[in-house]
mmCIF file of C-alpha atoms in Angstrom:
data_model
loop_
_atom_site.group_PDB
_atom_site.id
_atom_site.type_symbol
_atom_site.label_atom_id
_atom_site.label_comp_id
_atom_site.label_asym_id
_atom_site.label_seq_id
_atom_site.Cartn_x
_atom_site.Cartn_y
_atom_site.Cartn_z
ATOM 1 C CA UNK A 186 0.000 0.000 0.000
ATOM 2 C CA UNK A 187 1.334 3.499 -0.841
ATOM 3 C CA UNK A 188 0.523 4.835 2.618
ATOM 4 C CA UNK A 189 2.525 2.047 4.280
ATOM 5 C CA UNK A 190 5.443 2.773 1.964
ATOM 6 C CA UNK A 191 5.365 6.492 2.765
ATOM 7 C CA UNK A 192 5.159 5.736 6.474
ATOM 8 C CA UNK A 193 8.107 3.346 6.251
ATOM 9 C CA UNK A 194 10.116 5.821 4.181
ATOM 10 C CA UNK A 195 9.433 8.606 6.679
ATOM 11 C CA UNK A 196 10.446 6.350 9.551
ATOM 12 C CA UNK A 197 13.720 5.508 7.809
ATOM 13 C CA UNK A 198 14.373 9.194 7.131
ATOM 14 C CA UNK A 199 13.709 10.050 10.781
ATOM 15 C CA UNK A 200 16.116 7.316 11.895
ATOM 16 C CA UNK A 201 18.724 8.711 9.500
ATOM 17 C CA UNK A 202 18.286 12.171 10.976
ATOM 18 C CA UNK A 203 18.704 10.878 14.530
ATOM 19 C CA UNK A 204 21.856 8.935 13.551
ATOM 20 C CA UNK A 205 23.319 12.050 11.986
ATOM 21 C CA UNK A 206 22.515 14.187 15.027
ATOM 22 C CA UNK A 207 24.284 11.673 17.241
ATOM 23 C CA UNK A 208 27.275 11.166 14.933
ATOM 24 C CA UNK A 209 28.027 14.849 14.369
ATOM 25 C CA UNK A 210 27.141 16.273 17.770
ATOM 26 C CA UNK A 211 29.644 18.982 18.671
ATOM 27 C CA UNK A 212 31.326 18.899 15.236
ATOM 28 C CA UNK A 213 31.895 21.891 12.963
ATOM 29 C CA UNK A 214 30.985 21.882 9.272
ATOM 30 C CA UNK A 215 34.520 22.799 8.188
ATOM 31 C CA UNK A 216 35.873 19.784 10.109
ATOM 32 C CA UNK A 217 33.691 17.381 8.082
ATOM 33 C CA UNK A 218 33.302 19.006 4.656
ATOM 34 C CA UNK A 219 36.329 20.909 3.429
ATOM 35 C CA UNK A 220 35.554 24.403 2.245
ATOM 36 C CA UNK A 221 36.195 28.062 2.900
ATOM 37 C CA UNK A 222 34.240 31.217 3.496
ATOM 38 C CA UNK A 223 33.223 33.044 0.338
ATOM 39 C CA UNK A 224 33.347 36.745 1.151
ATOM 40 C CA UNK A 225 31.403 39.447 -0.678
ATOM 41 C CA UNK A 226 30.394 43.009 0.084
ATOM 42 C CA UNK A 227 26.932 41.607 0.895
ATOM 43 C CA UNK A 228 28.196 39.055 3.393
ATOM 44 C CA UNK A 229 29.666 35.571 3.470
ATOM 45 C CA UNK A 230 28.643 31.975 2.807
ATOM 46 C CA UNK A 231 30.398 28.603 2.822
ATOM 47 C CA UNK A 232 32.056 27.586 -0.454
ATOM 48 C CA UNK A 233 32.751 23.912 -1.201
ATOM 49 C CA UNK A 234 34.725 22.894 -4.288
ATOM 50 C CA UNK A 235 35.254 19.391 -5.683
ATOM 51 C CA UNK A 236 36.616 17.823 -8.856
ATOM 52 C CA UNK A 237 35.180 14.738 -10.563
ATOM 53 C CA UNK A 238 36.587 12.854 -13.555
ATOM 54 C CA UNK A 239 34.137 12.769 -16.444
ATOM 55 C CA UNK A 240 33.996 11.782 -20.090
ATOM 56 C CA UNK A 241 31.285 13.985 -21.553
ATOM 57 C CA UNK A 242 29.756 13.056 -24.905
ATOM 58 C CA UNK A 243 28.859 16.158 -26.900
ATOM 59 C CA UNK A 244 28.485 17.100 -30.542
ATOM 60 C CA UNK A 245 31.107 19.366 -32.126
ATOM 61 C CA UNK A 246 30.052 22.707 -33.689
ATOM 62 C CA UNK A 247 30.438 21.547 -37.312
ATOM 63 C CA UNK A 248 28.372 18.405 -36.723
ATOM 64 C CA UNK A 249 25.776 20.409 -34.791
ATOM 65 C CA UNK A 250 25.417 22.842 -37.676
ATOM 66 C CA UNK A 251 25.078 19.985 -40.205
ATOM 67 C CA UNK A 252 22.421 18.261 -38.078
ATOM 68 C CA UNK A 253 20.402 21.458 -37.840
ATOM 69 C CA UNK A 254 20.736 22.366 -41.522
ATOM 70 C CA UNK A 255 19.675 18.879 -42.618
ATOM 71 C CA UNK A 256 16.172 19.352 -41.183
ATOM 72 C CA UNK A 257 14.199 21.271 -43.804
ATOM 73 C CA UNK A 258 11.113 21.313 -41.560
ATOM 74 C CA UNK A 259 12.714 24.167 -39.611
ATOM 75 C CA UNK A 260 11.484 26.381 -42.433
ATOM 76 C CA UNK A 261 7.870 27.548 -42.177
ATOM 77 C CA UNK A 262 5.632 25.789 -44.685
ATOM 78 C CA UNK A 263 7.713 22.622 -44.908
ATOM 79 C CA UNK A 264 6.271 19.464 -43.360
ATOM 80 C CA UNK A 265 7.113 15.789 -43.720
ATOM 81 C CA UNK A 266 5.753 15.358 -47.254
ATOM 82 C CA UNK A 267 7.193 18.610 -48.589
ATOM 83 C CA UNK A 268 10.589 17.839 -47.062
ATOM 84 C CA UNK A 269 10.610 14.408 -48.703
ATOM 85 C CA UNK A 270 9.728 15.896 -52.103
ATOM 86 C CA UNK A 271 12.314 18.675 -51.777
ATOM 87 C CA UNK A 272 15.053 16.195 -50.933
ATOM 88 C CA UNK A 273 14.081 14.111 -53.979
ATOM 89 C CA UNK A 274 14.543 17.287 -56.036
ATOM 90 C CA UNK A 275 18.080 17.692 -54.641
ATOM 91 C CA UNK A 276 17.503 20.128 -51.790
ATOM 92 C CA UNK A 277 19.473 18.235 -49.123
ATOM 93 C CA UNK A 278 20.017 21.092 -46.665
ATOM 94 C CA UNK A 279 18.410 24.375 -45.686
ATOM 95 C CA UNK A 280 21.283 26.204 -47.406
ATOM 96 C CA UNK A 281 20.310 24.518 -50.683
ATOM 97 C CA UNK A 282 16.970 26.336 -50.447
ATOM 98 C CA UNK A 283 18.452 29.854 -50.376
ATOM 99 C CA UNK A 284 17.292 30.646 -53.904
ATOM 100 C CA UNK A 285 14.067 28.651 -53.780
ATOM 101 C CA UNK A 286 11.194 30.841 -55.071
ATOM 102 C CA UNK A 287 8.853 29.906 -52.218
ATOM 103 C CA UNK A 288 11.134 29.300 -49.224
ATOM 104 C CA UNK A 289 14.184 31.449 -50.031
ATOM 105 C CA UNK A 290 13.302 34.496 -47.914
ATOM 106 C CA UNK A 291 12.490 32.394 -44.822
ATOM 107 C CA UNK A 292 15.715 30.428 -45.308
ATOM 108 C CA UNK A 293 17.756 33.641 -45.331
ATOM 109 C CA UNK A 294 16.110 34.715 -42.070
ATOM 110 C CA UNK A 295 16.958 31.385 -40.463
ATOM 111 C CA UNK A 296 20.560 31.422 -41.687
ATOM 112 C CA UNK A 297 21.043 34.900 -40.232
ATOM 113 C CA UNK A 298 20.021 33.515 -36.827
ATOM 114 C CA UNK A 299 22.169 30.386 -37.191
ATOM 115 C CA UNK A 300 25.257 32.258 -38.409
ATOM 116 C CA UNK A 301 25.121 34.607 -35.411
ATOM 117 C CA UNK A 302 25.384 31.492 -33.201
ATOM 118 C CA UNK A 303 22.828 33.065 -30.862
ATOM 119 C CA UNK A 304 21.686 29.879 -29.148
ATOM 120 C CA UNK A 305 18.715 31.577 -27.481
ATOM 121 C CA UNK A 306 17.304 32.576 -30.875
ATOM 122 C CA UNK A 307 18.170 29.214 -32.435
ATOM 123 C CA UNK A 308 16.444 27.318 -29.617
ATOM 124 C CA UNK A 309 13.418 29.616 -29.863
ATOM 125 C CA UNK A 310 13.216 28.942 -33.605
ATOM 126 C CA UNK A 311 13.461 25.170 -33.115
ATOM 127 C CA UNK A 312 10.934 25.234 -30.266
ATOM 128 C CA UNK A 313 8.487 27.221 -32.407
ATOM 129 C CA UNK A 314 8.670 24.599 -35.164
ATOM 130 C CA UNK A 315 8.923 21.546 -32.887
ATOM 131 C CA UNK A 316 9.373 21.740 -29.083
ATOM 132 C CA UNK A 317 11.949 22.777 -26.491
ATOM 133 C CA UNK A 318 12.787 19.116 -25.915
ATOM 134 C CA UNK A 319 13.375 18.248 -29.578
ATOM 135 C CA UNK A 320 16.711 16.576 -30.317
ATOM 136 C CA UNK A 321 17.722 19.580 -32.455
ATOM 137 C CA UNK A 322 17.738 21.724 -29.299
ATOM 138 C CA UNK A 323 20.273 19.326 -27.806
ATOM 139 C CA UNK A 324 22.337 19.569 -31.004
ATOM 140 C CA UNK A 325 22.221 23.367 -30.738
ATOM 141 C CA UNK A 326 24.168 23.090 -27.476
ATOM 142 C CA UNK A 327 27.038 21.793 -29.622
ATOM 143 C CA UNK A 328 27.524 25.341 -30.898
ATOM 144 C CA UNK A 329 28.918 26.101 -27.424
ATOM 145 C CA UNK A 330 32.206 25.131 -25.837
ATOM 146 C CA UNK A 331 31.959 22.591 -23.013
ATOM 147 C CA UNK A 332 33.159 25.294 -20.620
ATOM 148 C CA UNK A 333 29.953 27.240 -21.307
ATOM 149 C CA UNK A 334 27.715 24.550 -19.793
ATOM 150 C CA UNK A 335 26.355 25.513 -16.367
ATOM 151 C CA UNK A 336 24.884 22.480 -14.624
ATOM 152 C CA UNK A 337 22.637 23.935 -11.931
ATOM 153 C CA UNK A 338 20.782 22.473 -8.974
ATOM 154 C CA UNK A 339 19.418 24.328 -5.953
ATOM 155 C CA UNK A 340 18.100 23.281 -2.555
ATOM 156 C CA UNK A 341 15.534 25.474 -0.823
ATOM 157 C CA UNK A 342 13.762 25.896 2.494
ATOM 158 C CA UNK A 343 10.452 25.209 0.807
ATOM 159 C CA UNK A 344 8.352 26.352 -2.099
ATOM 160 C CA UNK A 345 7.636 29.850 -3.382
ATOM 161 C CA UNK A 346 9.167 32.683 -1.343
ATOM 162 C CA UNK A 347 11.501 30.763 0.988
ATOM 163 C CA UNK A 348 15.298 31.252 0.761
ATOM 164 C CA UNK A 349 17.651 29.106 -1.271
ATOM 165 C CA UNK A 350 20.044 27.331 1.098
ATOM 166 C CA UNK A 351 22.391 25.723 -1.420
ATOM 167 C CA UNK A 352 23.478 26.574 -4.955
ATOM 168 C CA UNK A 353 25.202 23.744 -6.809
ATOM 169 C CA UNK A 354 27.075 24.710 -9.979
ATOM 170 C CA UNK A 355 29.144 22.342 -12.113
ATOM 171 C CA UNK A 356 31.284 23.144 -15.152
ATOM 172 C CA UNK A 357 33.379 21.013 -17.493
ATOM 173 C CA UNK A 358 37.093 21.685 -17.912
ATOM 174 C CA UNK A 359 38.951 19.111 -19.986
ATOM 175 C CA UNK A 360 38.346 15.643 -18.574
ATOM 176 C CA UNK A 361 36.977 16.738 -15.224
ATOM 177 C CA UNK A 362 33.955 18.452 -13.765
ATOM 178 C CA UNK A 363 34.445 21.316 -11.333
ATOM 179 C CA UNK A 364 31.668 21.334 -8.732
ATOM 180 C CA UNK A 365 31.110 24.490 -6.709
ATOM 181 C CA UNK A 366 28.548 24.598 -3.920
ATOM 182 C CA UNK A 367 27.580 27.785 -2.107
ATOM 183 C CA UNK A 368 26.008 26.842 1.176
ATOM 184 C CA UNK A 369 23.935 29.106 3.412
ATOM 185 C CA UNK A 370 24.739 28.373 7.073
ATOM 186 C CA UNK A 371 22.187 30.986 8.073
ATOM 187 C CA UNK A 372 19.511 32.590 5.897
ATOM 188 C CA UNK A 373 21.393 35.897 6.169
ATOM 189 C CA UNK A 374 24.047 34.333 3.925
ATOM 190 C CA UNK A 375 21.722 33.780 0.959
ATOM 191 C CA UNK A 376 22.697 36.908 -0.971
ATOM 192 C CA UNK A 377 26.392 36.030 -0.738
ATOM 193 C CA UNK A 378 25.567 32.555 -2.073
ATOM 194 C CA UNK A 379 23.652 34.147 -4.966
ATOM 195 C CA UNK A 380 26.711 36.241 -5.790
ATOM 196 C CA UNK A 381 28.866 33.116 -5.659
ATOM 197 C CA UNK A 382 26.576 31.352 -8.111
ATOM 198 C CA UNK A 383 26.483 34.348 -10.461
ATOM 199 C CA UNK A 384 30.300 34.483 -10.549
ATOM 200 C CA UNK A 385 30.231 31.401 -12.803
ATOM 201 C CA UNK A 386 27.945 32.924 -15.444
ATOM 202 C CA UNK A 387 29.052 34.899 -18.493
ATOM 203 C CA UNK A 388 27.571 35.957 -21.827
ATOM 204 C CA UNK A 389 28.178 32.514 -23.383
ATOM 205 C CA UNK A 390 26.716 30.406 -20.563
ATOM 206 C CA UNK A 391 24.004 27.819 -21.185
ATOM 207 C CA UNK A 392 21.996 26.389 -18.272
ATOM 208 C CA UNK A 393 21.508 22.637 -17.941
ATOM 209 C CA UNK A 394 19.007 21.561 -15.279
ATOM 210 C CA UNK A 395 16.497 18.891 -14.353
ATOM 211 C CA UNK A 396 13.037 20.454 -14.051
ATOM 212 C CA UNK A 397 14.765 23.822 -14.015
ATOM 213 C CA UNK A 398 12.278 25.437 -16.395
ATOM 214 C CA UNK A 399 9.571 25.038 -13.771
ATOM 215 C CA UNK A 400 11.618 25.214 -10.579
ATOM 216 C CA UNK A 401 15.290 26.229 -10.390
ATOM 217 C CA UNK A 402 15.429 29.144 -12.835
ATOM 218 C CA UNK A 403 12.119 30.816 -11.807
ATOM 219 C CA UNK A 404 13.099 30.355 -8.150
ATOM 220 C CA UNK A 405 16.494 32.018 -8.657
ATOM 221 C CA UNK A 406 14.798 34.883 -10.518
ATOM 222 C CA UNK A 407 12.513 35.480 -7.535
ATOM 223 C CA UNK A 408 15.426 35.554 -5.103
ATOM 224 C CA UNK A 409 17.347 37.964 -7.342
ATOM 225 C CA UNK A 410 14.284 40.228 -7.429
ATOM 226 C CA UNK A 411 13.931 39.961 -3.636
ATOM 227 C CA UNK A 412 17.420 41.443 -3.211
ATOM 228 C CA UNK A 413 16.974 43.949 -6.035
ATOM 229 C CA UNK A 414 19.787 42.341 -8.025
ATOM 230 C CA UNK A 415 19.493 43.188 -11.727
ATOM 231 C CA UNK A 416 21.227 40.449 -13.693
ATOM 232 C CA UNK A 417 21.143 39.387 -17.346
ATOM 233 C CA UNK A 418 19.600 35.974 -16.777
ATOM 234 C CA UNK A 419 18.354 35.351 -20.326
ATOM 235 C CA UNK A 420 20.456 32.322 -21.195
ATOM 236 C CA UNK A 421 19.847 29.242 -23.343
ATOM 237 C CA UNK A 422 18.438 26.502 -21.127
ATOM 238 C CA UNK A 423 18.279 22.730 -21.560
ATOM 239 C CA UNK A 424 15.873 21.080 -19.122
ATOM 240 C CA UNK A 425 16.888 17.417 -19.179
ATOM 241 C CA UNK A 426 13.608 16.288 -17.622
ATOM 242 C CA UNK A 427 11.797 16.913 -20.911
ATOM 243 C CA UNK A 428 14.549 15.402 -23.061
ATOM 244 C CA UNK A 429 14.487 12.307 -20.836
ATOM 245 C CA UNK A 430 10.742 11.989 -21.352
ATOM 246 C CA UNK A 431 11.377 11.709 -25.117
ATOM 247 C CA UNK A 432 14.275 9.249 -24.850
ATOM 248 C CA UNK A 433 13.883 5.538 -25.584
ATOM 249 C CA UNK A 434 14.529 4.551 -21.968
ATOM 250 C CA UNK A 435 11.331 6.308 -20.829
ATOM 251 C CA UNK A 436 9.279 3.245 -21.816
ATOM 252 C CA UNK A 437 11.185 1.084 -19.323
ATOM 253 C CA UNK A 438 10.712 3.367 -16.313
ATOM 254 C CA UNK A 439 7.872 3.900 -13.863
ATOM 255 C CA UNK A 440 8.657 7.633 -13.685
ATOM 256 C CA UNK A 441 11.199 10.207 -14.849
ATOM 257 C CA UNK A 442 12.505 11.320 -11.467
ATOM 258 C CA UNK A 443 16.225 12.051 -11.414
ATOM 259 C CA UNK A 444 16.922 9.335 -8.851
ATOM 260 C CA UNK A 445 15.003 6.789 -10.987
ATOM 261 C CA UNK A 446 17.039 7.645 -14.088
ATOM 262 C CA UNK A 447 20.217 7.488 -12.037
ATOM 263 C CA UNK A 448 19.457 3.964 -10.829
ATOM 264 C CA UNK A 449 18.290 2.658 -14.215
ATOM 265 C CA UNK A 450 20.926 4.273 -16.435
ATOM 266 C CA UNK A 451 23.999 4.235 -14.202
ATOM 267 C CA UNK A 452 23.206 1.602 -11.565
ATOM 268 C CA UNK A 453 23.711 4.102 -8.736
ATOM 269 C CA UNK A 454 22.011 3.396 -5.422
ATOM 270 C CA UNK A 455 22.226 6.333 -3.046
ATOM 271 C CA UNK A 456 22.992 5.625 0.594
ATOM 272 C CA UNK A 457 21.712 7.806 3.444
ATOM 273 C CA UNK A 458 20.115 10.166 0.936
ATOM 274 C CA UNK A 459 17.628 12.830 1.937
ATOM 275 C CA UNK A 460 14.744 13.323 -0.546
ATOM 276 C CA UNK A 461 14.454 16.877 -1.892
ATOM 277 C CA UNK A 462 11.047 17.383 -0.290
ATOM 278 C CA UNK A 463 12.563 16.695 3.153
ATOM 279 C CA UNK A 464 15.500 19.100 2.756
ATOM 280 C CA UNK A 465 13.562 21.931 4.500
ATOM 281 C CA UNK A 466 12.886 19.673 7.504
ATOM 282 C CA UNK A 467 16.539 18.621 7.771
ATOM 283 C CA UNK A 468 17.727 22.222 7.439
ATOM 284 C CA UNK A 469 15.211 23.374 10.042
ATOM 285 C CA UNK A 470 16.540 20.718 12.437
ATOM 286 C CA UNK A 471 20.050 22.075 11.887
ATOM 287 C CA UNK A 472 18.875 25.637 12.556
ATOM 288 C CA UNK A 473 17.107 24.633 15.771
ATOM 289 C CA UNK A 474 19.859 22.405 17.151
ATOM 290 C CA UNK A 475 22.961 23.941 15.519
ATOM 291 C CA UNK A 476 23.996 20.334 14.908
ATOM 292 C CA UNK A 477 25.541 19.963 11.438
ATOM 293 C CA UNK A 478 24.444 16.323 11.074
ATOM 294 C CA UNK A 479 21.319 16.984 8.958
ATOM 295 C CA UNK A 480 23.362 19.190 6.586
ATOM 296 C CA UNK A 481 25.695 16.415 5.454
ATOM 297 C CA UNK A 482 23.169 14.490 3.278
ATOM 298 C CA UNK A 483 21.797 17.773 1.855
ATOM 299 C CA UNK A 484 25.223 18.754 0.532
ATOM 300 C CA UNK A 485 25.954 15.231 -0.733
ATOM 301 C CA UNK A 486 22.497 14.994 -2.352
ATOM 302 C CA UNK A 487 23.091 18.237 -4.247
ATOM 303 C CA UNK A 488 26.551 17.150 -5.403
ATOM 304 C CA UNK A 489 25.256 13.795 -6.669
ATOM 305 C CA UNK A 490 22.400 15.525 -8.507
ATOM 306 C CA UNK A 491 24.960 17.587 -10.437
ATOM 307 C CA UNK A 492 27.033 14.527 -11.333
ATOM 308 C CA UNK A 493 23.927 12.698 -12.537
ATOM 309 C CA UNK A 494 22.832 15.753 -14.550
ATOM 310 C CA UNK A 495 26.110 15.679 -16.476
ATOM 311 C CA UNK A 496 25.865 11.917 -16.993
ATOM 312 C CA UNK A 497 22.301 12.180 -18.351
ATOM 313 C CA UNK A 498 23.360 15.012 -20.673
ATOM 314 C CA UNK A 499 26.158 12.798 -21.986
ATOM 315 C CA UNK A 500 23.831 9.787 -22.298
ATOM 316 C CA UNK A 501 21.306 11.787 -24.318
ATOM 317 C CA UNK A 502 23.996 12.654 -26.847
ATOM 318 C CA UNK A 503 24.737 8.956 -27.332
ATOM 319 C CA UNK A 504 21.001 8.267 -27.567
ATOM 320 C CA UNK A 505 20.486 10.769 -30.382
ATOM 321 C CA UNK A 506 23.856 10.823 -32.137
#
């Protein structure tokens, strides 16, 4: 019965919390999780940095461009049948249609967007013709360098207007992933953590999240507005939840939760994990007791989410290559 399962799960989570409180009683966060204070003019927070080896499958810019140009249906007025007929006539790519009497002007508009390599506009164009989770959107990310990818995951004190307590940001450099976590030891440190997160973003950044279209990005926007921080936050965004729902493995899964994908695709079984919906309770226990025990699984949960995000991103490229 579902109720029995929930009850059992809650009991196990409560036992985990009590074990952590006992194990870490009297300990300091910096003694258990190595990090340093991140200082800003708006205050401080706790900065944790880790490196993980990774082999990330991506598509190179030339291949990405070829994939995009090979789909004639990106041009308004071209559907499956028309595309088939055009290709029979020798129009193999969108560029071949530049002088076409009917589609030429629309093709020139599209090529202007593509040649600017403005991924936001390219993704918008693809989404207008197909959807934001179409494989061509994933290919469009290949127009970026790996260093531009911003894998993002946040942990909060609840829904809506509550503070963000942990920003997890991962970036790819060579054969490793640099994971930076900005942790809020007290809610007064949230603005400093926001500044820490923003320090990783530049004009070429592209966000990669899991359910970030609905949760992470809107939530960060609200917290920026709360502090009156005006930031250019209009970046290309790949929400891997929706890509995963289109992938072939979806048929073999009971749901598309991140932890379900992680177990099915990578055979990872988390130990002593705290579910995202119980993060506020664990953080509240820390605030009331000043015992760091309940924080440990929150930080580890966030780190593992980022690693799994990158692995799913890589897996999707193999799925659709």
